[in-house]
Coordinates of C-alpha atoms in Angstrom, one line a residue:
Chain E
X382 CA 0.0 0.0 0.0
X383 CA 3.1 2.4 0.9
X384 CA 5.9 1.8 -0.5
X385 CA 9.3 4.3 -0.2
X386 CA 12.5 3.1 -2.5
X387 CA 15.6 5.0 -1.9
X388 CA 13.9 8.1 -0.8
X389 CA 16.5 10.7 -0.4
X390 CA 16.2 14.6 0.7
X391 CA 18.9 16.8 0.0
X392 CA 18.9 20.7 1.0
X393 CA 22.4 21.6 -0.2
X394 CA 24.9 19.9 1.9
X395 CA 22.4 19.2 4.0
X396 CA 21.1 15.2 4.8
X397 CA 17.3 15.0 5.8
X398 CA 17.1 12.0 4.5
X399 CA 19.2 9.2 3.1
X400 CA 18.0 6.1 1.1
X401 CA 14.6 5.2 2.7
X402 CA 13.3 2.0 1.9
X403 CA 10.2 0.3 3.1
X404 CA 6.9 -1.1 2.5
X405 CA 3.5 -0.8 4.6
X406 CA 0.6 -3.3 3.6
X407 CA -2.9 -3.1 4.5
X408 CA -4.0 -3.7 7.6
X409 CA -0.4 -2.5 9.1
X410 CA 0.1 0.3 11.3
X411 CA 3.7 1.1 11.4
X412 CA 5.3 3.4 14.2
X413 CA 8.0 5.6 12.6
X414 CA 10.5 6.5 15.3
X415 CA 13.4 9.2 15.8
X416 CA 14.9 11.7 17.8
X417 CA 13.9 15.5 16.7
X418 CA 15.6 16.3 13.2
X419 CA 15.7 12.7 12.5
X420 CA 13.9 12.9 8.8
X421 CA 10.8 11.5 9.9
X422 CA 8.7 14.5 9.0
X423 CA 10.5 15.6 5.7
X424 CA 10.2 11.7 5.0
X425 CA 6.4 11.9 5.3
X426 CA 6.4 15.0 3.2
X427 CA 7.4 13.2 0.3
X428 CA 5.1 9.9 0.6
X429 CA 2.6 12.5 0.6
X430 CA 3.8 14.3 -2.3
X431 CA 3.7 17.6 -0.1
X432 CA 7.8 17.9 -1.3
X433 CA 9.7 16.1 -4.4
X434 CA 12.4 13.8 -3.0
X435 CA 16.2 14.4 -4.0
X436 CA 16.0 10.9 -5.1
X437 CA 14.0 8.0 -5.0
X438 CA 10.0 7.3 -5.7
X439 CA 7.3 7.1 -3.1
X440 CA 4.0 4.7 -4.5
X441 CA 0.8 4.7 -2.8
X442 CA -1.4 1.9 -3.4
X443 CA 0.4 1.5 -6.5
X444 CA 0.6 5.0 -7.7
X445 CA 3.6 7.2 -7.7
X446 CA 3.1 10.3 -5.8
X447 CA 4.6 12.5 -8.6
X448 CA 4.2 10.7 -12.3
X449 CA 0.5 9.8 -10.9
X450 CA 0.2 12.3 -8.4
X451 CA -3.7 12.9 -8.6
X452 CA -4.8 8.9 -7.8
X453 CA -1.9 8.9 -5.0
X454 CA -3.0 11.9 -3.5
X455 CA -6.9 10.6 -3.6
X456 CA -5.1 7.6 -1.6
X457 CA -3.9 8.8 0.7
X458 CA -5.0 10.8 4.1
X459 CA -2.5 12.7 5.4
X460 CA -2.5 14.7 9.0
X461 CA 0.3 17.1 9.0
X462 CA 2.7 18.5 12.5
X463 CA 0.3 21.1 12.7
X464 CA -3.5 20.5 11.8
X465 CA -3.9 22.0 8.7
X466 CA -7.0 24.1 9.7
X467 CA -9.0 27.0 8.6
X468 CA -10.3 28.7 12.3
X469 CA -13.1 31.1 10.5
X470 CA -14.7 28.0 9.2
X471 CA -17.1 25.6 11.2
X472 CA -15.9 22.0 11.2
X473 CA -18.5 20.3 9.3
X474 CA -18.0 23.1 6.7
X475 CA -14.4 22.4 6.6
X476 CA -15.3 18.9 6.0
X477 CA -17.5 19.2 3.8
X478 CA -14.1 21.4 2.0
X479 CA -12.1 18.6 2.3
X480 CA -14.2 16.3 0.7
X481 CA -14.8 18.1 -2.0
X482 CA -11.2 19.1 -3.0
X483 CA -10.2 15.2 -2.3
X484 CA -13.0 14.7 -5.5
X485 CA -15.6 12.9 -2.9
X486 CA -18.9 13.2 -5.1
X487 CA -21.5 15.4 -4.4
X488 CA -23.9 12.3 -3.4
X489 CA -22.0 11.0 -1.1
X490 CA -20.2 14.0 0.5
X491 CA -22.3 14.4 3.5
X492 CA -22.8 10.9 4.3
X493 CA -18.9 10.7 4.4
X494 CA -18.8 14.1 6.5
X495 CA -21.1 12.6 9.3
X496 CA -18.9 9.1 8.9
X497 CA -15.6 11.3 9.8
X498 CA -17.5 13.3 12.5
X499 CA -18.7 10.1 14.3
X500 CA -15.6 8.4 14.3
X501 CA -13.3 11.2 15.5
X502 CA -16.3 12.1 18.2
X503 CA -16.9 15.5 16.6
X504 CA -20.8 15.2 16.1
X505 CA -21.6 17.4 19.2
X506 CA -19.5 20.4 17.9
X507 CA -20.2 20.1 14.0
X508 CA -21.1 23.5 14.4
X509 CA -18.7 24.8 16.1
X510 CA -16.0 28.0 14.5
X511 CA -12.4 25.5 14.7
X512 CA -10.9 28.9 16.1
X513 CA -12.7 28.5 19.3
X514 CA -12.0 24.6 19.6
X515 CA -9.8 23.4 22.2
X516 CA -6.2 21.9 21.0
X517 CA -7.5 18.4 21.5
X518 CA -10.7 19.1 19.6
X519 CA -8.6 20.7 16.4
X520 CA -6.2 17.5 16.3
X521 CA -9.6 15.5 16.1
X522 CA -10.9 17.7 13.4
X523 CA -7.7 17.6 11.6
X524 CA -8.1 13.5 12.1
X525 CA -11.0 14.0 10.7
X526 CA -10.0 15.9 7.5
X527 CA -7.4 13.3 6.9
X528 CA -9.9 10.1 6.9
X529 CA -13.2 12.0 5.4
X530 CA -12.3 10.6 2.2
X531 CA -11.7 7.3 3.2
X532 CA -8.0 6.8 2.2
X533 CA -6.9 3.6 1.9
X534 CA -3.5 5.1 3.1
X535 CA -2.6 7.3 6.2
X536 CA -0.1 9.0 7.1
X537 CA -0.1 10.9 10.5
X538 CA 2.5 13.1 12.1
X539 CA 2.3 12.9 15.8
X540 CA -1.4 12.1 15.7
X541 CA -1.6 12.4 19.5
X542 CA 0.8 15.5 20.2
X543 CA -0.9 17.9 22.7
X544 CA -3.8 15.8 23.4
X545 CA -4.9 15.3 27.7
X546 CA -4.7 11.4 28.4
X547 CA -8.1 10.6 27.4
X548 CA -8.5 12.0 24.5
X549 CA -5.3 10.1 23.4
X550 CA -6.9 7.0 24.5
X551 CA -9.8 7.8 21.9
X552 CA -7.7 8.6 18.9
X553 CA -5.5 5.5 19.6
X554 CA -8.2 3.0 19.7
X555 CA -9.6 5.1 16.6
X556 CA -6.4 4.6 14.7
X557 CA -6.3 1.0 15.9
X558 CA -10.2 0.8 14.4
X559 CA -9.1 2.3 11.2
X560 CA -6.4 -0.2 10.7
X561 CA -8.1 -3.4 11.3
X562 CA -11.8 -2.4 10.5
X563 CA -13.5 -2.7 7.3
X564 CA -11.4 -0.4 5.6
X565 CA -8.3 -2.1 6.2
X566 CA -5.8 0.7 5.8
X567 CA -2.3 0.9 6.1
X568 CA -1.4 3.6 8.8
X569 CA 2.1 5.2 9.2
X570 CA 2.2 7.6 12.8
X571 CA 5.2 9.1 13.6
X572 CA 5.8 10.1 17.2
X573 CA 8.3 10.0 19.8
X574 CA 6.1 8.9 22.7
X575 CA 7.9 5.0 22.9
X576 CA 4.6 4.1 24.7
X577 CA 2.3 4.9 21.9
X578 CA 4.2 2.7 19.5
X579 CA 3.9 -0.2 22.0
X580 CA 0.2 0.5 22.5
X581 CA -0.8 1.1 18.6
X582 CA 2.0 0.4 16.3
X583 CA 2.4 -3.7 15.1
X584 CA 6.1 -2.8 13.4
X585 CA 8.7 -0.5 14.2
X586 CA 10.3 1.6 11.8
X587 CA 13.9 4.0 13.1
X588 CA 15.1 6.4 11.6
X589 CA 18.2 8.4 12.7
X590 CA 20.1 11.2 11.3
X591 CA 18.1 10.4 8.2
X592 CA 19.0 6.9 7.9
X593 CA 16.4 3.5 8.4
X594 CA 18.3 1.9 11.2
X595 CA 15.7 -0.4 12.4
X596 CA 12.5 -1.9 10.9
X597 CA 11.1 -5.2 12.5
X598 CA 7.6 -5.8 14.3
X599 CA 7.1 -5.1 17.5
X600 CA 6.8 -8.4 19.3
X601 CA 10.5 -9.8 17.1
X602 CA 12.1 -6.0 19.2
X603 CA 10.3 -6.7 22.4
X604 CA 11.2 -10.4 22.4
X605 CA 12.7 -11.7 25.6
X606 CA 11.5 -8.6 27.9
X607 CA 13.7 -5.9 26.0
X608 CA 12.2 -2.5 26.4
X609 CA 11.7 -0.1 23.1
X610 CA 13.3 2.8 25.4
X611 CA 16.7 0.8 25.6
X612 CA 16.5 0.1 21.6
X613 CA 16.3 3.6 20.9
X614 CA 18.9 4.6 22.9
X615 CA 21.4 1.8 21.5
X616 CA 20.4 3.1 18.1
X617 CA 20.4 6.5 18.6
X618 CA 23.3 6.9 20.5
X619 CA 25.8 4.3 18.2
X620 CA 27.4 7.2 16.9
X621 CA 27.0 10.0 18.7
X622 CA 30.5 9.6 19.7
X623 CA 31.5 9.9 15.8
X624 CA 30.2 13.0 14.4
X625 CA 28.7 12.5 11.2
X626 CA 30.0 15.1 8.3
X627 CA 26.5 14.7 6.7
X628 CA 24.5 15.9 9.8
X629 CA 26.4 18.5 10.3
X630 CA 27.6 20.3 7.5
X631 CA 27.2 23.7 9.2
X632 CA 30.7 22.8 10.9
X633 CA 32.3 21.6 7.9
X634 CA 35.3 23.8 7.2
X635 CA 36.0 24.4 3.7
Chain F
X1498 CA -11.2 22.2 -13.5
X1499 CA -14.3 21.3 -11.5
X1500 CA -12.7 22.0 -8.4
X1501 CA -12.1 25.5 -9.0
X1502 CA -15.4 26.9 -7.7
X1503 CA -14.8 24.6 -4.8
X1504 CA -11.8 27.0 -3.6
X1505 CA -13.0 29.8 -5.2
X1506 CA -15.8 29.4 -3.0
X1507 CA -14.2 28.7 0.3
X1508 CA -12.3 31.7 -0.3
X1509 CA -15.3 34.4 -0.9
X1510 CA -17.0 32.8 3.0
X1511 CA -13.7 33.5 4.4
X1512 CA -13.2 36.7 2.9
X1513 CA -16.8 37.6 4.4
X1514 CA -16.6 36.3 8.0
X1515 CA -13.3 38.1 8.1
X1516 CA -13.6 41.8 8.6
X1517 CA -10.9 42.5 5.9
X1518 CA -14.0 42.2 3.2
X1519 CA -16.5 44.4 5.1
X1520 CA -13.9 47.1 5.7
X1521 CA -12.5 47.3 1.9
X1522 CA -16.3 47.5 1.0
X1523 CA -17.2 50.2 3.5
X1524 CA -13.8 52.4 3.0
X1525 CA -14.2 51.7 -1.0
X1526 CA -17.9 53.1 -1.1
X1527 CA -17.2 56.0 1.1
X1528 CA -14.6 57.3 -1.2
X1529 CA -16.6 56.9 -3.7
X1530 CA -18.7 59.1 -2.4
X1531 CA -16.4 61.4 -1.4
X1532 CA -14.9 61.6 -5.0
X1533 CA -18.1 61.6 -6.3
X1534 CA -19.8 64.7 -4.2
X1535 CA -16.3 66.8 -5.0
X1536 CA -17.5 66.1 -8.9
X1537 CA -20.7 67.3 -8.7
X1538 CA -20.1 70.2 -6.5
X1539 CA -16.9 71.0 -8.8
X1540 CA -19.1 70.6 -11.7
X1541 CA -22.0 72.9 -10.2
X1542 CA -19.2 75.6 -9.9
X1543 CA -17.7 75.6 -13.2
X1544 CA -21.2 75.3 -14.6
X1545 CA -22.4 78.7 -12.5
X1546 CA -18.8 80.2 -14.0
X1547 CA -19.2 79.5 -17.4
X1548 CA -23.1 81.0 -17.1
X1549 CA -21.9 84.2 -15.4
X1550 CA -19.2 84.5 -18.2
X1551 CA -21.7 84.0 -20.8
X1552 CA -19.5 81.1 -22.2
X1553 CA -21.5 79.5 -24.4
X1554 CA -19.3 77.8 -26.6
X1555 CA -18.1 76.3 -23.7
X1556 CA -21.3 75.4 -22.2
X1557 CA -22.0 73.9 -25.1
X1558 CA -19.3 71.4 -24.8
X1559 CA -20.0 70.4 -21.4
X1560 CA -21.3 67.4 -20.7
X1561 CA -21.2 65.2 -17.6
X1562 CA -19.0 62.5 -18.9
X1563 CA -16.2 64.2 -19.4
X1564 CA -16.7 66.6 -17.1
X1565 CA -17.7 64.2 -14.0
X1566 CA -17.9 60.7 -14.8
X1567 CA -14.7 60.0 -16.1
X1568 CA -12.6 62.0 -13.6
X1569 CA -14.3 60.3 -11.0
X1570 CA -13.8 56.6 -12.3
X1571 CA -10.4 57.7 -12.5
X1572 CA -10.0 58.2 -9.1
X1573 CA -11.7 55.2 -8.0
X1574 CA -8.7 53.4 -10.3
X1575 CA -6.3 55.1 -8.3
X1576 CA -7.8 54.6 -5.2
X1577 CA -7.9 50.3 -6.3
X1578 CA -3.9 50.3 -6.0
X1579 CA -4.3 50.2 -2.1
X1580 CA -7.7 48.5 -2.0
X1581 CA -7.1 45.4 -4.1
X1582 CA -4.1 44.7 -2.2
X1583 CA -5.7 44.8 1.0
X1584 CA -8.0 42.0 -0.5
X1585 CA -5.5 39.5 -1.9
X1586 CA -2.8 39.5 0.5
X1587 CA -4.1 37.1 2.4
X1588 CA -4.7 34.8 -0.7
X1589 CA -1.8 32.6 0.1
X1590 CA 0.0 34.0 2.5
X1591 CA -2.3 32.9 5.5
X1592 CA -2.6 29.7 4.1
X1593 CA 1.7 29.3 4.4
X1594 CA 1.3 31.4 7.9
X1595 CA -1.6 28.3 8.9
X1596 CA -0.3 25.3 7.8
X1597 CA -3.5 24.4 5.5
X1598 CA -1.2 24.9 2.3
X1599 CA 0.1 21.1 3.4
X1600 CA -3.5 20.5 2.8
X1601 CA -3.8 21.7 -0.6
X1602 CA -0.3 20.7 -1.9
X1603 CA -1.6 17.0 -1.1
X1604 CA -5.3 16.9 -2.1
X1605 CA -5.7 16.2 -6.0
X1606 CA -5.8 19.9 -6.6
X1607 CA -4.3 20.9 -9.3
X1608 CA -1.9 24.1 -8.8
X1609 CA -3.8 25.8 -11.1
X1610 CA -7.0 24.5 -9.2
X1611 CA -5.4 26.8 -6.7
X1612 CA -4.5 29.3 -8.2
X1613 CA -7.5 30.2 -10.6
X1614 CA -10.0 29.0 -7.5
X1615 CA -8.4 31.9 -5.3
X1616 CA -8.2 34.5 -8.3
X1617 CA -11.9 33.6 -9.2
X1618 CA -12.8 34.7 -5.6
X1619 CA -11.6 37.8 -5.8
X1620 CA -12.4 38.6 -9.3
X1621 CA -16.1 38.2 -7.8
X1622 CA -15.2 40.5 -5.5
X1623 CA -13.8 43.2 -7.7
X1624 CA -17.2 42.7 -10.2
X1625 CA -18.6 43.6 -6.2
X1626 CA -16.8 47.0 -6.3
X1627 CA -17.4 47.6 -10.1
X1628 CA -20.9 47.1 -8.9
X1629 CA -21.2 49.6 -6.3
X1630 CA -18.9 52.2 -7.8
X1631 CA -21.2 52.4 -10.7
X1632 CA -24.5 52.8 -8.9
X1633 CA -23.1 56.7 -8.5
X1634 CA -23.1 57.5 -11.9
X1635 CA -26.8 55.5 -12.4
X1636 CA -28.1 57.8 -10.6
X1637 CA -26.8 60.9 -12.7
X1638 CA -29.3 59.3 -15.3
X1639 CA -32.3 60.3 -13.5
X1640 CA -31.5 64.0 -13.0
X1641 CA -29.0 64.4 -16.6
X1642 CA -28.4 62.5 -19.7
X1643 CA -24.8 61.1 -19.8
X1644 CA -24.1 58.6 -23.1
X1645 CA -24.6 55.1 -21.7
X1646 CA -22.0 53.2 -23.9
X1647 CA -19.2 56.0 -22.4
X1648 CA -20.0 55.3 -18.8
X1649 CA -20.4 51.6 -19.2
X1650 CA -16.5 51.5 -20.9
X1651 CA -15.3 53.6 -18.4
X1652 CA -16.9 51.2 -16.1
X1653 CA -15.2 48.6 -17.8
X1654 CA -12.0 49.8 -17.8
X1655 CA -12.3 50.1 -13.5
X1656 CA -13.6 46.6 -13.4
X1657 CA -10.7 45.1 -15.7
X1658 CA -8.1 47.5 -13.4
X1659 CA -9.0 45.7 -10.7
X1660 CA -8.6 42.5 -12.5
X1661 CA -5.4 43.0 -13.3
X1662 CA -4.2 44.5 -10.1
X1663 CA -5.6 41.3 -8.4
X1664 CA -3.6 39.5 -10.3
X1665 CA -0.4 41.5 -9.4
X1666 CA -1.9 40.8 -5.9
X1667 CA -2.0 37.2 -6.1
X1668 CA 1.4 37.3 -7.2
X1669 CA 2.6 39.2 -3.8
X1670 CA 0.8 37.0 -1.7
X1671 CA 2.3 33.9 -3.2
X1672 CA 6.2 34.7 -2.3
X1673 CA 5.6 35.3 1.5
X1674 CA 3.9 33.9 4.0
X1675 CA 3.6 37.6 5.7
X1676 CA 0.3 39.4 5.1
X1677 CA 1.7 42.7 5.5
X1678 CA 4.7 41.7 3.2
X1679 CA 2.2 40.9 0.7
X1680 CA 0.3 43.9 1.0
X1681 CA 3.4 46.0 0.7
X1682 CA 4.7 43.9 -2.5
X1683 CA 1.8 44.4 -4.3
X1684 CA 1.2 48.2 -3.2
X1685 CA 4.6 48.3 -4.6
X1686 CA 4.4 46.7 -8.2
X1687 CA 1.1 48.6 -8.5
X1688 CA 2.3 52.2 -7.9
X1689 CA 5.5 51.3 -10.1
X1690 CA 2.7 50.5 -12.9
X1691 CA 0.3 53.5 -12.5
X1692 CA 3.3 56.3 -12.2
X1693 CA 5.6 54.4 -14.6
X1694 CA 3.2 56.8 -17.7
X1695 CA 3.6 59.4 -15.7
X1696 CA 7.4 59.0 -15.7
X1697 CA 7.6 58.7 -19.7
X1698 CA 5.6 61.5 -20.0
X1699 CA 7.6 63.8 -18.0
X1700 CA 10.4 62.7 -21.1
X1701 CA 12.9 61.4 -18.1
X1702 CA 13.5 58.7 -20.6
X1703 CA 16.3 61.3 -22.6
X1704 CA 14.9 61.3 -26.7
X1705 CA 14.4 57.1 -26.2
X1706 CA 11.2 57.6 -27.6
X1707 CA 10.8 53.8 -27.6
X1708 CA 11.5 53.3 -24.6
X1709 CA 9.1 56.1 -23.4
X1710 CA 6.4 54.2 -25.5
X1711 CA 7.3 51.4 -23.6
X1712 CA 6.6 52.7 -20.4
X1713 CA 3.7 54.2 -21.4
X1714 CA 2.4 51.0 -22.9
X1715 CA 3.2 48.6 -19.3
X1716 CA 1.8 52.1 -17.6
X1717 CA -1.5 51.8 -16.6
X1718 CA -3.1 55.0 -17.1
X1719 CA -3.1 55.6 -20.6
X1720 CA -5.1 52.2 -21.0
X1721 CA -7.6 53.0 -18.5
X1722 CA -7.5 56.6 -19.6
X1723 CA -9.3 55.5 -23.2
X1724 CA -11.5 53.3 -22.1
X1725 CA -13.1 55.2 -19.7
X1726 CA -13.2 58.4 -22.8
X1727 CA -15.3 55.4 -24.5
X1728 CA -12.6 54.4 -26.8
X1729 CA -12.7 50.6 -26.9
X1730 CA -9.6 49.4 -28.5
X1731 CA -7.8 45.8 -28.6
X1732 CA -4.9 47.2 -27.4
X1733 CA -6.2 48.7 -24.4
X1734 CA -8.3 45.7 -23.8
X1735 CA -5.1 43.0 -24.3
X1736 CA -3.0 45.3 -21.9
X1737 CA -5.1 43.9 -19.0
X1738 CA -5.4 40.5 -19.9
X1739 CA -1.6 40.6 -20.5
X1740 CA -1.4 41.9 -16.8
X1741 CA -3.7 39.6 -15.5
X1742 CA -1.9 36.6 -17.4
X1743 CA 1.0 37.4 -16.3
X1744 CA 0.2 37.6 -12.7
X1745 CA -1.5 34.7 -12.8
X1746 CA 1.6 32.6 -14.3
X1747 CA 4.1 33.7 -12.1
X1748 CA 2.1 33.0 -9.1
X1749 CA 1.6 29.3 -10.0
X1750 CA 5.8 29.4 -10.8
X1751 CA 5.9 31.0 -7.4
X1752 CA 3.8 28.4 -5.7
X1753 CA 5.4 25.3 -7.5
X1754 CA 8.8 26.7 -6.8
X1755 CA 8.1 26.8 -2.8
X1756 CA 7.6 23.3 -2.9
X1757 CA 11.0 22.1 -4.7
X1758 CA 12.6 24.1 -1.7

């Protein structure tokens, strides 16, 4: 359903990315890990077609997001760092926006707006301006706007990020839901919160300074009582000892 | 291509539950008329003048096209290069400053999608201002007899001003993700385009005539100035869509260049 081969992301000097390579099939919902700076956003940018990668092709289900970008981008759901959110509009109007820009036809644009509102708990405050919605309340309405057009692909950058314990509880068990209900889609959530990924995620992918340096399930990581916290750390800390050129080309002398 | 009204229509609610819309309308009609009381007071006095003169060639000539209508349309045109970019700057700008521009860059949109669903909105909105700009002179057809075909190019030639100017404006917004910066740009481009005639004329271009008829050809004024004398010429006409084009083209370059960055 996703697939990334070699994705690369150059600014200049500059390493984002290195060489990505994986693959995501239905049903899966893959935990995409790394310190701050690790790639795992600019990554996500280009599955989602949102930036052109250096090198390398992104498909999603089957399309490739920038010689087919039009049936990708229909495939795909995508919730962005920062909800992506109009505050003068109401939410089911912005819904209703997203919809209609992700070519959901006319018919069945309001069933699929009261589908998204149900599922992400939003019914009550349809209404609502998304300016005067709490922070917990926006990341559900931008949740929402991701899966109104039923994506068979999504692709969520810290989905629970400034969310109250509860309300993380809810949009967990709705990702879960998403992933194994009738829809069967292949979810990729980045985040650095190690419990999420034990609580959601079925497969484990690291990245670090850029680079894939770890990609197994969970339960193969977690065998024989290993904890994910002492995995990252091994991983992230290898070469912290050895500074990298590539990550840090600002101290390069030349 | 369907998709178009889509944005275009998102963008004329937000313009409206903004205040940025009501106040353009409000401050637009009042100088309107303000512009449009000085004309008919100014045309009262020379009127009273050329009576107590006895000029009656002159009388004769008077009419209130010339002597009202046109002068007043053209300083609505001016008025438009600080108007217009009061209502575009927030085209794309806000939606860099908000985030939602990740939302458009990866729905099925089309650039152009984008870019012609945003201008689409505010050509609406400058048909709005043609609108209420030209209810002043309707009502000179109750009390006088101005030529219809005369007031309706000069009319014309405001509405297609605006057109083009919102194009420059789209432009401006595109290449920041500052409001004000945009609003600045655009004021910018558009006074460098209305005094840029005014700077030919002066003959600060040396004996380059051709440059000077350069100028005055990218100037705006001299376009506007025709139609709005009723002269309805290609040229003038293909000035503004050569504006507008232009705009238009180098804000989808601007917005498909920010996302190879």
């Amino acid at each position: 359903m996703i697939e990334a081969r070699g994705l690369s992301k150059r600014y200049g000097d500059l390493v984002a990315v290195d060489g990505v390579s994986f693959q995501v099939g239905p049903g899966e919902v893959v935990g995409f890990l790394g310190p701050n700076g690790a790639g795992k956003t600019t990554t996500m940018r280009m599955l989602t077609g949102f930036m052109p990668p250096t090198d390398g092709t992104a498909l999603i289900d089957g399309h490739d997001v920038f010689a087919d970008a039009q049936a990708a981008r229909r495939a795909v759901g995508y919730l962005p760092e920062m909800p992506p959110l109009y505050p003068e509009m109401d939410v089911q109007g912005y819904l209703r926006y997203v919809a209609t820009i992700h070519d959901v036809p006319r018919s069945e644009r309001r069933a699929a707006v009261d589908r998204a509102l149900e599922r992400c708990g939003l019914t009550d405050v349809r209404r609502r301006l998304i300016g005067a919605l709490s922070k917990g309340y926006r990341q559900r309405v931008g949740l929402a706007g991701a899966i109104v057009h039923a994506p068979p692909v999504l692709i969520l950058d810290e989905p629970t990020v400034g969310l109250d314990p509860i309300q993380i509880q809810e949009i967990r068990s709705l990702i879960k839901a998403l992933a194994s209900g009738e829809g069967e889609h292949a979810v990729i959530l980045s985040t650095h919160i190690l419990a999420e990924v034990e609580a959601i995620c079925g497969r484990v992918i690291l990245i670090h300074r850029g680079r894939k340096v770890q990609d197994a399930p969970l339960s193969e990581l977690t065998a024989g009582g290993r904890r994910l916290e002492e995995i990252f750390a091994r991983e992230t800390l290898r070469d912290e000892a050895a500074p990298d050129a590539a990550a840090a080309p600002a101290e390069d002398p030349r | 291509m369907k998709r178009i009204p889509a944005v275009a229509l998102r963008e004329i609610s937000s313009l409206f539950v903004s205040p940025v819309a009501y106040g353009v309308l409000t401050l637009y009609t009042l100088l309107a008329g303000f512009f449009f009381l000085l004309g008919v007071v100014g045309f009262l006095e020379t009127l009273r003048q050329a009576q107590a003169f006895q000029a009656f060639d002159y009388l004769a000539q008077m009419n209130l096209n010339d002597a009202l209508i046109t002068p007043f349309l053209g300083s609505m045109s001016v008025v438009l290069i600080f108007v217009i970019p009061g209502v575009t700057m927030g085209l794309f700008a806000s939606e860099k400053a908000n985030g939602t521009d990740e939302l458009l860059l990866t729905s099925p949109l089309t650039i152009w999608d984008i870019v012609l669903g945003k201008y689409l909105a505010v050509a609406i909105f400058v048909l709005l201002l043609g609108l209420l700009v030209g209810f002043f002179p309707a009502v000179l057809f109750r009390y006088g007899d101005p030529e219809v075909g005369k007031t309706l190019a000069g009319l014309l030639g405001l509405v297609l001003t605006g057109l083009a100017y919102a194009a420059v404006g789209c432009f401006a917004s595109s290449v920041t993700r500052s409001q004000m910066i945009a609003f600045i740009l655009a004021f910018v481009i558009l006074l460098l385009l209305l005094i840029m005639g005014a700077v030919a004329e002066l003959g600060a271009m040396g004996n380059a005539a051709w440059l000077e008829g350069f100028l005055g050809y990218l100037s705006v004024g001299e376009h506007f100035e025709n139609l709005s004398k009723g002269l309805v010429d290609t040229v003038d006409l293909s000035y503004f869509f050569v504006v507008m084009a232009t705009g238009l083209l180098l804000t989808k370059a601007a917005v498909e260049t920010a996302r190879w960055r």
